Tab-separated table of C-alpha atoms in Angstrom:
chain	number	residue	atom	x	y	z
A	1	UNK	CA	63.903	203.250	6.353
A	2	UNK	CA	61.115	201.820	8.369
A	3	UNK	CA	59.069	204.196	10.501
A	4	UNK	CA	60.458	207.304	8.872
A	5	UNK	CA	58.250	209.572	6.806
A	6	UNK	CA	59.637	211.777	4.147
A	7	UNK	CA	57.912	215.047	3.293
A	8	UNK	CA	57.535	214.064	-0.352
A	9	UNK	CA	55.975	210.730	0.557
A	10	UNK	CA	53.426	212.423	2.790
A	11	UNK	CA	52.655	215.386	0.519
A	12	UNK	CA	49.984	214.969	-2.151
A	13	UNK	CA	51.305	215.619	-5.632
A	14	UNK	CA	48.646	218.299	-6.170
A	15	UNK	CA	50.133	220.323	-3.283
A	16	UNK	CA	53.627	220.422	-4.801
A	17	UNK	CA	54.312	223.512	-6.903
A	18	UNK	CA	55.057	222.642	-10.510
A	19	UNK	CA	56.127	224.867	-13.356
A	20	UNK	CA	54.532	224.442	-16.725
A	21	UNK	CA	56.842	223.938	-19.691
A	22	UNK	CA	58.409	227.287	-20.546
A	23	UNK	CA	57.185	228.946	-17.340
A	24	UNK	CA	59.516	231.374	-15.583
A	25	UNK	CA	60.353	230.423	-12.008
A	26	UNK	CA	59.442	232.986	-9.340
A	27	UNK	CA	61.907	235.808	-8.784
A	28	UNK	CA	64.304	235.673	-5.876
A	29	UNK	CA	62.462	237.320	-2.983
A	30	UNK	CA	63.991	240.322	-1.245
A	31	UNK	CA	65.779	238.931	1.822
A	32	UNK	CA	64.662	240.208	5.214
A	33	UNK	CA	68.300	241.069	5.969
A	34	UNK	CA	68.155	243.750	3.247
A	35	UNK	CA	66.003	245.881	5.582
A	36	UNK	CA	69.252	247.014	7.167
A	37	UNK	CA	70.533	248.168	3.751
A	38	UNK	CA	67.232	249.749	2.695
A	39	UNK	CA	67.582	252.473	5.296
A	40	UNK	CA	70.280	254.018	3.045
A	41	UNK	CA	69.894	252.398	-0.395
A	42	UNK	CA	67.018	252.398	-2.881
A	43	UNK	CA	66.616	249.550	-5.356
A	44	UNK	CA	64.041	250.799	-7.854
A	45	UNK	CA	64.885	251.088	-11.543
A	46	UNK	CA	65.753	254.718	-12.231
A	47	UNK	CA	65.469	255.517	-8.516
A	48	UNK	CA	67.499	258.244	-6.930
A	49	UNK	CA	70.335	257.857	-4.481
A	50	UNK	CA	69.483	258.240	-0.817
A	51	UNK	CA	72.147	258.320	1.862
A	52	UNK	CA	73.833	255.642	-0.269
A	53	UNK	CA	73.664	254.961	-4.018
A	54	UNK	CA	70.738	253.267	-5.743
A	55	UNK	CA	71.600	249.573	-6.079
A	56	UNK	CA	69.357	248.654	-9.009
A	57	UNK	CA	71.578	247.037	-11.660
A	58	UNK	CA	74.709	247.335	-9.543
A	59	UNK	CA	76.037	243.876	-10.478
A	60	UNK	CA	78.485	244.227	-13.352
A	61	UNK	CA	79.244	247.906	-12.723
A	62	UNK	CA	82.522	249.380	-11.497
A	63	UNK	CA	82.533	250.533	-7.888
A	64	UNK	CA	82.136	254.272	-7.545
A	65	UNK	CA	81.183	254.843	-11.169
A	66	UNK	CA	77.409	254.998	-11.253
A	67	UNK	CA	75.835	258.430	-11.833
A	68	UNK	CA	73.803	260.229	-9.217
A	69	UNK	CA	75.951	259.656	-6.138
A	70	UNK	CA	79.110	261.285	-4.755
A	71	UNK	CA	81.305	258.256	-3.998
A	72	UNK	CA	84.324	258.309	-1.722
A	73	UNK	CA	87.755	258.484	-3.372
A	74	UNK	CA	88.501	255.098	-1.761
A	75	UNK	CA	85.602	253.378	-3.510
A	76	UNK	CA	86.353	255.075	-6.832
A	77	UNK	CA	89.972	253.904	-6.633
A	78	UNK	CA	89.175	250.379	-5.422
A	79	UNK	CA	89.103	248.812	-8.884
A	80	UNK	CA	86.202	246.580	-7.814
A	81	UNK	CA	83.622	245.382	-10.308
A	82	UNK	CA	80.475	244.392	-8.455
A	83	UNK	CA	79.545	240.705	-8.589
A	84	UNK	CA	77.760	238.506	-6.086
A	85	UNK	CA	81.152	237.634	-4.580
A	86	UNK	CA	82.431	241.213	-4.319
A	87	UNK	CA	79.116	242.434	-2.902
A	88	UNK	CA	79.183	239.667	-0.285
A	89	UNK	CA	82.767	240.581	0.627
A	90	UNK	CA	81.944	244.289	0.800
A	91	UNK	CA	78.928	243.869	3.048
A	92	UNK	CA	80.960	241.528	5.272
A	93	UNK	CA	83.591	244.212	5.834
A	94	UNK	CA	83.392	247.370	3.719
A	95	UNK	CA	86.716	248.746	4.971
A	96	UNK	CA	88.575	245.574	3.931
A	97	UNK	CA	87.380	245.974	0.337
A	98	UNK	CA	87.760	249.755	0.061
A	99	UNK	CA	89.627	251.216	3.031
A	100	UNK	CA	88.271	254.711	3.595
A	101	UNK	CA	84.843	254.068	2.094
A	102	UNK	CA	82.008	256.271	3.390
A	103	UNK	CA	79.760	253.286	4.117
A	104	UNK	CA	79.188	253.395	7.872
A	105	UNK	CA	77.929	249.806	8.121
A	106	UNK	CA	80.387	247.736	10.179
A	107	UNK	CA	79.449	244.636	8.158
A	108	UNK	CA	76.867	241.858	8.125
A	109	UNK	CA	78.237	238.922	10.087
A	110	UNK	CA	75.855	236.196	8.918
A	111	UNK	CA	77.223	234.580	5.713
A	112	UNK	CA	73.754	233.353	4.687
A	113	UNK	CA	72.383	236.909	4.928
A	114	UNK	CA	75.269	238.263	2.841
A	115	UNK	CA	74.778	235.610	0.171
A	116	UNK	CA	71.012	236.199	0.076
A	117	UNK	CA	71.449	239.960	-0.314
A	118	UNK	CA	74.078	239.558	-3.047
A	119	UNK	CA	71.950	236.990	-4.911
A	120	UNK	CA	68.893	239.247	-4.745
A	121	UNK	CA	70.803	242.317	-5.948
A	122	UNK	CA	72.058	240.262	-8.912
A	123	UNK	CA	68.441	239.799	-10.023
A	124	UNK	CA	67.827	243.562	-10.278
A	125	UNK	CA	68.525	244.249	-13.944
């Protein structure tokens, strides 16, 4: 295309981040949208529950089964195993996933925010 500049054509190769062979890519950064969740949930390894349960290592666990928090009967009975998809669905509409859950959040409407939060939580292991 004549007259059109592409970022890669205008960017010096030295300015592009490269990973050395065997290097580990940077971790997924904590999304800004998680600030809303952080008011109730901690995410540190071995951290205690706050108003809500600690979310470190939540992906792969059964809903309502992690020690250190008094879950609602609705969440315990939900049968949900946390994955990126189930987390995204839950933070979209907690009551639709586990009707009667104690989580007071009405849901996060932005799909990109939900996906970013779920993807970041999946890295905490």
